[in-house]
Structure formats: C-alpha cells, structure tokens
Coordinates of C-alpha atoms and ligand atoms in Angstrom, one line a residue:
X1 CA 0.0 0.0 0.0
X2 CA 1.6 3.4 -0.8
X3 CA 2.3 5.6 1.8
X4 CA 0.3 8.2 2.5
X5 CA 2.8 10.6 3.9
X6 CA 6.3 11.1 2.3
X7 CA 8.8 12.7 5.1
X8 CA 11.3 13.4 2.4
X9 CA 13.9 15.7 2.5
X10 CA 13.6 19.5 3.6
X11 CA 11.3 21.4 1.3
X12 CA 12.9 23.0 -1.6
X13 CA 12.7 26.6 -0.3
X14 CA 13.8 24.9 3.2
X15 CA 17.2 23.5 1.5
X16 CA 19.9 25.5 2.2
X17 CA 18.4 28.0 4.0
X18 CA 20.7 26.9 7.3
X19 CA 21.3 29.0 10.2
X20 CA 24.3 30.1 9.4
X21 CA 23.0 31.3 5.4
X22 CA 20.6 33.4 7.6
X23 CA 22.7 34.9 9.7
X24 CA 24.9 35.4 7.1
X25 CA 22.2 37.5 4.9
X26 CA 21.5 39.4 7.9
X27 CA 25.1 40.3 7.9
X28 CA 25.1 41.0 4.1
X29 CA 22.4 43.6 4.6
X30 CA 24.0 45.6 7.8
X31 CA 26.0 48.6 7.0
X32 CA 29.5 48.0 8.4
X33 CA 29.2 44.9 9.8
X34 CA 32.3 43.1 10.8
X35 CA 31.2 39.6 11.2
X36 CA 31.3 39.6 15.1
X37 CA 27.7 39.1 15.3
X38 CA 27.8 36.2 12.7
X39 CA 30.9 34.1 14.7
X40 CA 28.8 34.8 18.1
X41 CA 26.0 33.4 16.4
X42 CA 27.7 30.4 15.1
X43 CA 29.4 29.9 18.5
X44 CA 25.9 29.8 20.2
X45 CA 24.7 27.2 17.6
X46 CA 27.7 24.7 17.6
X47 CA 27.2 25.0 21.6
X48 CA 23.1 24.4 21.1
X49 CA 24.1 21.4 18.9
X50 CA 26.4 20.0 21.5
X51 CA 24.0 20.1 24.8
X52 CA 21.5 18.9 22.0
X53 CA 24.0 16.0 21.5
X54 CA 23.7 15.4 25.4
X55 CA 20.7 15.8 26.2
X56 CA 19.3 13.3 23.9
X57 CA 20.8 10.9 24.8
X58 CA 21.1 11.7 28.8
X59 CA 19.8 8.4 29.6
X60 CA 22.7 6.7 28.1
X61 CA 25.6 8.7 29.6
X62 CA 26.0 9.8 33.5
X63 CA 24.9 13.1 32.7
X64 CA 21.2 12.4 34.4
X65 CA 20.8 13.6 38.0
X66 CA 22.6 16.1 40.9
X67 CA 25.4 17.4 40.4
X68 CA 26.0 17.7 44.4
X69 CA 26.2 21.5 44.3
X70 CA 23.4 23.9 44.3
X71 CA 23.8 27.4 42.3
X72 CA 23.6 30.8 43.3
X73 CA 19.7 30.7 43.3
X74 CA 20.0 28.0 45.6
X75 CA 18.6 25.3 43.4
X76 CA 20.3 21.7 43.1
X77 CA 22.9 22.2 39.8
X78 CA 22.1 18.9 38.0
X79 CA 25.2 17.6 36.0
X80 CA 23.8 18.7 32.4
X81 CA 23.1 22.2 34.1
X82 CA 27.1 22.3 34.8
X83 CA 28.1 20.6 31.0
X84 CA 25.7 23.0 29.4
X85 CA 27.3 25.7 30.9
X86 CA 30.9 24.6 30.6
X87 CA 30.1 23.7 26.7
X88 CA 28.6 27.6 26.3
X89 CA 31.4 29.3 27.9
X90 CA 33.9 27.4 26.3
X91 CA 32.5 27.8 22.8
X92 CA 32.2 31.2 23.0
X93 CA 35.2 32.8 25.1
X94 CA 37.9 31.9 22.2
X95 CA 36.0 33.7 19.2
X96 CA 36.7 37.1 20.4
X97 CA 33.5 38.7 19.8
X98 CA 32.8 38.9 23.7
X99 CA 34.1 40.7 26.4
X100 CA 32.1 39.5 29.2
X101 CA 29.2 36.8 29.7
X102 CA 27.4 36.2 32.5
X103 CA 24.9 33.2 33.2
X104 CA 22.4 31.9 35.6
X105 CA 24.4 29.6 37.0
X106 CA 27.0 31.8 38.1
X107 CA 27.0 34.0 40.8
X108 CA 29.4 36.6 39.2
X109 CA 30.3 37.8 35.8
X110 CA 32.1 35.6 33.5
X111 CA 35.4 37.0 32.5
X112 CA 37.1 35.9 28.9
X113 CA 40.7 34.9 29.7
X114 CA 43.8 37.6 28.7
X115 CA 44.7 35.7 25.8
X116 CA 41.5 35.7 23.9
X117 CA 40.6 39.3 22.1
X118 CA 37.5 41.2 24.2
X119 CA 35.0 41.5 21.6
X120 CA 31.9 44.3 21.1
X121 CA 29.6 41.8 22.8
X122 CA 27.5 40.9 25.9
X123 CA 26.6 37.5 26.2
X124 CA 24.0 36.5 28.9
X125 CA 22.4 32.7 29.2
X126 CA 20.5 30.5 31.0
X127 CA 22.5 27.4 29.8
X128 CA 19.4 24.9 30.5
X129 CA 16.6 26.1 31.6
X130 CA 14.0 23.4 33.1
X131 CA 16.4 21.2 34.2
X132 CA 14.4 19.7 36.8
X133 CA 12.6 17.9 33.9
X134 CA 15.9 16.2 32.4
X135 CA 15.5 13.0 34.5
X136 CA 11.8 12.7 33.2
X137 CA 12.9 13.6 29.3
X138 CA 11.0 16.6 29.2
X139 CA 11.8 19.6 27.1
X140 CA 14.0 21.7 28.2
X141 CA 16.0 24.8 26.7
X142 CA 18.8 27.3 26.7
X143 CA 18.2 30.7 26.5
X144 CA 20.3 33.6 25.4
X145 CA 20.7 37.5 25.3
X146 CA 23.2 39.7 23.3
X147 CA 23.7 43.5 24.3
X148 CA 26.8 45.6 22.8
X149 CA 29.0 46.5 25.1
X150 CA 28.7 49.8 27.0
X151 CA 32.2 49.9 28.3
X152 CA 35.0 51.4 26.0
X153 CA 37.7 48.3 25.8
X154 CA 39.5 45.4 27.6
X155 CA 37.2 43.2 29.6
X156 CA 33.9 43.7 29.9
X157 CA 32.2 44.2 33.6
X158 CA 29.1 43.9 35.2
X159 CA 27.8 47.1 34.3
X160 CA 28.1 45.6 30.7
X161 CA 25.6 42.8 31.8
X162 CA 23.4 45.0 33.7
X163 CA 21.4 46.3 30.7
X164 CA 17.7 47.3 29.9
X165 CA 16.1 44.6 27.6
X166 CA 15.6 47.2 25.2
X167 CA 19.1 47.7 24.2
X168 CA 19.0 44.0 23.0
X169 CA 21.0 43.6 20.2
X170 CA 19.6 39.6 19.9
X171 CA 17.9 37.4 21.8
X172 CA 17.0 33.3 21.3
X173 CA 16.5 30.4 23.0
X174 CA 17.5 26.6 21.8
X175 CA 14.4 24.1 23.0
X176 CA 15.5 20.6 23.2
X177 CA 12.2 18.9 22.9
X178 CA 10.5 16.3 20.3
X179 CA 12.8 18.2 18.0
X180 CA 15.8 20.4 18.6
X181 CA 14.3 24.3 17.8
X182 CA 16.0 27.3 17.7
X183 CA 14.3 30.4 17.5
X184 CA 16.0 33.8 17.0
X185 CA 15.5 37.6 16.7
X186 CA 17.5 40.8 16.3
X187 CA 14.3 42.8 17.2
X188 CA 13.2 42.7 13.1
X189 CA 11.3 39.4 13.1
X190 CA 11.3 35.8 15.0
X191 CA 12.4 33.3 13.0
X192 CA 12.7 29.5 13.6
X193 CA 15.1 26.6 12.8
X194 CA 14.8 22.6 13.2
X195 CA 18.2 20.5 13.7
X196 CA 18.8 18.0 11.4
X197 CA 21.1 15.8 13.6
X198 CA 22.1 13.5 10.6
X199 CA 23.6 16.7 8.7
X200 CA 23.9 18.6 12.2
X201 CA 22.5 22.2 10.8
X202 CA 19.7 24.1 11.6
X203 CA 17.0 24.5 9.2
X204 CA 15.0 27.3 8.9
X205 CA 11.5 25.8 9.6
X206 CA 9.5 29.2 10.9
X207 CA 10.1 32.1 9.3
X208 CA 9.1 35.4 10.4
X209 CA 6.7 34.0 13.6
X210 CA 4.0 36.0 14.6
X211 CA 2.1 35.3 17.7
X212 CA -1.6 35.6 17.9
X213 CA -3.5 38.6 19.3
X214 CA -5.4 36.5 21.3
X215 CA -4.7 32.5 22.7
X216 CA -7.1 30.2 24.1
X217 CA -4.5 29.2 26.7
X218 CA -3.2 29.8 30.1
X219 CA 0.1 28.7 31.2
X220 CA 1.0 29.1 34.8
X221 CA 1.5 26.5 38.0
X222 CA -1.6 26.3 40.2
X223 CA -0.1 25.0 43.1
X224 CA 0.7 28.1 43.4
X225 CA -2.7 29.6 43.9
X226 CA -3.1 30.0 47.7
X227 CA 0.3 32.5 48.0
X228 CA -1.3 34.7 44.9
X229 CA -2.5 37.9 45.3
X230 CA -6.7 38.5 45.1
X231 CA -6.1 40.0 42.0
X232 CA -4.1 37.1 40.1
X233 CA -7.0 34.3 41.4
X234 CA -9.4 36.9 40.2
X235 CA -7.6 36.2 36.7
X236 CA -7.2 32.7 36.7
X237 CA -10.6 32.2 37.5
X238 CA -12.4 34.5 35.1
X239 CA -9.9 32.5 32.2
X240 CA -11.4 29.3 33.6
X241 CA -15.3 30.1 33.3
X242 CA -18.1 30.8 30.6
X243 CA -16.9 34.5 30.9
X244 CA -13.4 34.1 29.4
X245 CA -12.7 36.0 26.1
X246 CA -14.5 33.7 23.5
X247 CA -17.3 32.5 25.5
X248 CA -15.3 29.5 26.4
X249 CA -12.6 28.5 29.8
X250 CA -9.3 28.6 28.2
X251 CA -7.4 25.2 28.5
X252 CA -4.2 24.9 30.9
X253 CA -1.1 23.6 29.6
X254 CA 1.9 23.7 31.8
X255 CA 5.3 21.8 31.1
X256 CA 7.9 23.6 33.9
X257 CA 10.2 24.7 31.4
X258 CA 10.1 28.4 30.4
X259 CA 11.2 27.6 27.1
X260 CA 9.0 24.8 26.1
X261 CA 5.9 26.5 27.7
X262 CA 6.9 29.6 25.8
X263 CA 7.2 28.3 22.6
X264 CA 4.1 27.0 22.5
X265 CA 2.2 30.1 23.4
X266 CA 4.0 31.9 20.4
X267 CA 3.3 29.4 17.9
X268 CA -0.2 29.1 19.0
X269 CA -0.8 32.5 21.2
X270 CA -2.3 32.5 24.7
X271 CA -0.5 33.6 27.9
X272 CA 2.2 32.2 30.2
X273 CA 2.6 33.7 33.8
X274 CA 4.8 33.3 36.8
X275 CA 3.3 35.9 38.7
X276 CA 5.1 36.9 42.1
X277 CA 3.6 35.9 45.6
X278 CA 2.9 36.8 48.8
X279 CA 6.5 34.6 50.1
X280 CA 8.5 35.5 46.5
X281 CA 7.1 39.2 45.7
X282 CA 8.7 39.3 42.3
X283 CA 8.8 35.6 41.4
X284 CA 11.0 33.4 40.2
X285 CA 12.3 34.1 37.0
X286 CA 15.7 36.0 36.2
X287 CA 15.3 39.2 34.2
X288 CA 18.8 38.6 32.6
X289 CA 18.9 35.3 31.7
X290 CA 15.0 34.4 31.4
X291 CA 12.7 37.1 31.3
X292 CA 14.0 40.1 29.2
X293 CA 15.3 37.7 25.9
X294 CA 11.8 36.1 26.2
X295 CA 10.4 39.7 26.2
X296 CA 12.1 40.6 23.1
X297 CA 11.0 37.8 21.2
X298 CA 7.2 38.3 22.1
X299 CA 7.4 41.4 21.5
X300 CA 8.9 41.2 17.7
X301 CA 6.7 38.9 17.2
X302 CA 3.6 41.0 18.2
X303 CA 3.1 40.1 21.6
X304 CA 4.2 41.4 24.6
X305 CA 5.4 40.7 28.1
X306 CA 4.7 42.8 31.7
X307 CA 5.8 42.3 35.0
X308 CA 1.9 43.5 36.0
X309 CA 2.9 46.7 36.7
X310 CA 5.5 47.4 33.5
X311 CA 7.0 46.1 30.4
X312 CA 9.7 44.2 31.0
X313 CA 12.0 45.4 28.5
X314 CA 12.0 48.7 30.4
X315 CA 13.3 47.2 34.1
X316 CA 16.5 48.4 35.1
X317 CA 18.9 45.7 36.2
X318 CA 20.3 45.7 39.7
X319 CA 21.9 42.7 39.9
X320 CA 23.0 40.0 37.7
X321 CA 20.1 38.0 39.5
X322 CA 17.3 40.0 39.6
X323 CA 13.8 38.6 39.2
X324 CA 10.4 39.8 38.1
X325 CA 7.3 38.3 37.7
X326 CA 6.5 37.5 34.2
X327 CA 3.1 37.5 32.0
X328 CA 4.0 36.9 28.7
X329 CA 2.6 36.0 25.1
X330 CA -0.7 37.3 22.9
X331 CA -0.5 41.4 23.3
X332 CA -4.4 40.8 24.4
X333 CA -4.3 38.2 26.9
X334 CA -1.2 39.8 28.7
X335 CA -3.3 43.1 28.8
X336 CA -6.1 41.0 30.2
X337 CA -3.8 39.6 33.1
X338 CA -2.4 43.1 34.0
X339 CA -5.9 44.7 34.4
X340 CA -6.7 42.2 36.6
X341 CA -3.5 42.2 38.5
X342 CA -1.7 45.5 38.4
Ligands
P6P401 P1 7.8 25.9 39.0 C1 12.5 25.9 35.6 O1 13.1 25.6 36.8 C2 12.0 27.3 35.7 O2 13.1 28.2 35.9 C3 11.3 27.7 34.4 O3 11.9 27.1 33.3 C4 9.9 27.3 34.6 O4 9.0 28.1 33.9 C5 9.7 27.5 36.1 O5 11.0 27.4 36.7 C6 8.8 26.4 36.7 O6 8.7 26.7 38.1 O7 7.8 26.6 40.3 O8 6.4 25.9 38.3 O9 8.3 24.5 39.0

C-alpha cells in the first residue's frame, strides 16, 4: 500500500536556507558589519548542537541527576546544568567577539581569559533552563541574550551585563524537545530553525513567527494559587469560566520549562505567567537570563510581556540576578492579566 505521507527531505525553499546562510544574509544587509555578530552566532549554535548531542541521549551517559552543588539561586545544579554551561562558555570565550558573559548559573560575571581578544559583545544565558525535567525527558531549553557592550575596551564588567532589555541587540532560546528548535531575533522578526542531527545544521523551519493577538491558553502553575495575590485568582478564574474572552474556559497547559511553555504560546498565542507571591514578591524568573530575551521575542513577534505593573524590556537591572514576575505571550491576553493584576 503506498504511503500516505512522504517525510522526504527538507522542502525545496527549506534546503539550504541553514542558520548560518541566515545569519549570514543578515550580515550582508548591515551597514558595516564586521562579522562579530555572525561568529557569536555560530558559536551559540555549535554549543546548542552539542548540549543537544547530550541531552538526547542523557539516559545513556551519566549526565542524568545532581550534580552535588546547588547554584547561586539555591537550586540543586544537576550535571547537564554544569556541562551546558561549561560547553557555552567554552564555545564562546575563544571567538573574540565577547568581552564578558554572565549566566544563571554563576553568581558573578564571566570573564574571557587575557589571551582571547574582548569582543563588542555581551553574552548573557541561562545554559538549561527546566532542568528539573531532564531525569523525566522533558523539554528543556537554553536561553540567550546579546547587548553591545557599553564599556570602552579590555574586559567587559558587570555594568556591561546590567542592561535594559531594550538595548537587546539579539535574543534566542534553543528548546531541546520532540525536535531540537532554535528560535532567534534581532528585534526585526522571530524566526525558527529545526536541527537535522544526521547533517547537524539548523534548518530554517518558521520564518518570520507571529504570535496571535489573542490564545485560548493559560500557562502558569496552580499550586501556586493559595500564595497569589486577590487579584491574580481573580484572573485565573475568570480564564477558567463561561466569561473568558471567547465565551469558552481557556485550556491549561503547563510543562515547567520556560522555554518549552513559551514556545508553545507563540506558535499558538495564549499567555504564560509566573506571577510573584505573597513569600516571592517578584517571582522566580531572572530578568537577565530568562525574562528580558523572552520579552524581546514576544514582543517582535507582536506580543508582549509585563511584569503586571511594566513592560519588562523597560526594568532596570540591579543585579545580575534580579527577578520579576513575568506575564507573557498574545499582546491581548497579557493586557487582560495586568488589568486584573496591576
Ligand atoms: P515551577 C525551571 O526551573 C524554571 O526556571 C522555568 O523554566 C519554569 O517556567 C519555572 O522554573 C517552573 O517553576 O515553580 O512551576 O516548578
């Protein structure tokens, strides 16, 4: 019987359009671009292809479980959280397009060694975000944020890092899921490439994302409910009855990694939220690592993100560990949760 389906090769239009072509065009159309921005890039993919490597197999190699340490947020470090990270910095640092990163895992900036060139970049990451769902082969993520930096030469500091998440010169995250994903912007458009692991490039397979004005999903952890504030049950419940936008409860959907739950929403529109509570008033999520690039996807994609009270893109970092509650995804369900909750 003939098949019905035939998962042949990439589409035509699909072949050859790699990651790197794209980043390259983009490069092709900047006045006076030097190429920085295109080696970053490629740094950030070959590390995204490596964890990728790892992570899918995990079960195979002792890379599952603790690590033995826990991180400067205080969370248990599992051992792909510490490869991840090693794998980013050490993929970047030589390429001399950086002269400072910093990453949620690390309590301080993240110096490049004397004898590598300090670059025009800031690079700022979340190496794997979600890792409590490794050991149950969930999706999970990394996440990244590029700023220029603001200091004149030599290496970069923390006032490098400690920028508003509108002077994002990129921002991306890889998700490790069913596929490997990663989705990128510069601020122009959100576009989207699939990993073919048998020819180990990125395909573009979403260009120019736009999320929906309006979702028909919530995204945010319940068992949370009894430390919210009036106004965030208030929320919640109106999106779970007959008075919701549409006439209809919206549907929950909820994986625990920001990246995966993310994605989702701005393929298919909706609204995640990790609002802040009466024990954490501004949440859990970092504004460096998690928050802000997430922001400035949404956003070029024609969505937005708040912190219930402002858009994110317009904190001002204190510390490389700030957090802020987050309500992010389809520009009129985020307005939606910030009347209720502001
Ligand atoms: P909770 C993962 O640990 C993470 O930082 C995000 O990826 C995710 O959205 C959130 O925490 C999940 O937190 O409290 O619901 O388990």
């Amino acid at each position: 019987m003939e098949p019905t389906h035939s998962w042949g090769p990439p589409h035509p239009e699909q072949l050859g359009w790699t990651l790197d072509r794209h980043i390259l065009e983009r490069q092709r159309s900047t006045p006076d671009a030097t190429g920085d921005f295109t080696g970053l890039f490629q740094s950030i993919a070959l590390a995204g292809r490596m964890i990728a490597s790892r992570v899918h197999k995990a079960g195979l190699s002792d890379v599952l479980g603790r690590a033995g340490e826990t991180n400067v947020q205080g969370e248990e470090v599992q051992k792909l959280d510490v490869l991840a990270n090693q794998v980013l910095v050490r993929c970047v640092e030589a390429g001399g397009h950086v002269c400072v990163m910093a990453s949620e895992e690390n309590e301080d900036i993240i110096p490049i060694p004397a004898h590598f060139p300090h670059g025009k970049y800031v690079l700022m990451f979340d190496p794997l975000d979600g890792s409590s769902n490794i050991d149950v082969c969930m999706s999970i993520g990394t996440i990244f944020s590029i700023h220029r930096r603001t200091s004149k030469s030599g290496p970069g500091t923390r006032e490098d890092c400690l920028q508003k998440g509108t002077s994002q010169v990129a921002a991306g995250y890889i998700l490790y899921g069913s596929s490997t994903v990663l989705v990128y912007t510069t601020g122009d458009g959100v576009h989207g490439f699939t990993l073919d692991p048998l020819v180990g490039e990125f395909f573009l397979s979403h260009e120019n994302i736009r999320i929906p004005k309006r979702g028909s999903t919530y995204s945010v952890n319940e068992g949370n409910t009894s430390k919210w504030s009036p106004g965030m049950r208030e929320w919640v419940q109106w999106l779970k009855s007959d008075e919701a936008p549409g006439g209809k409860p919206y549907g929950l959907r909820y994986i625990g990694t920001l990246v995966a739950d993310f994605h989702r929403t701005l393929l298919k529109g909706g609204v995640f939220a990790y609002p802040g509570d009466v024990k954490n008033p501004n949440g859990k999520l970092r504004l460096l690592y998690e928050c802000a690039p997430m922001a400035f996807i949404a956003e070029a994609a024609g969505g937005a993100a708040s912190t219930g009270t402002q858009r994110v893109l317009d904190v001002e970092p204190e510390t490389l560990h700030d957090r802020v509650p987050l309500f992010i995804g389809s520009a009129d369900d985020v307005a939606d949760a910030v009347r209720h909750v502001s």
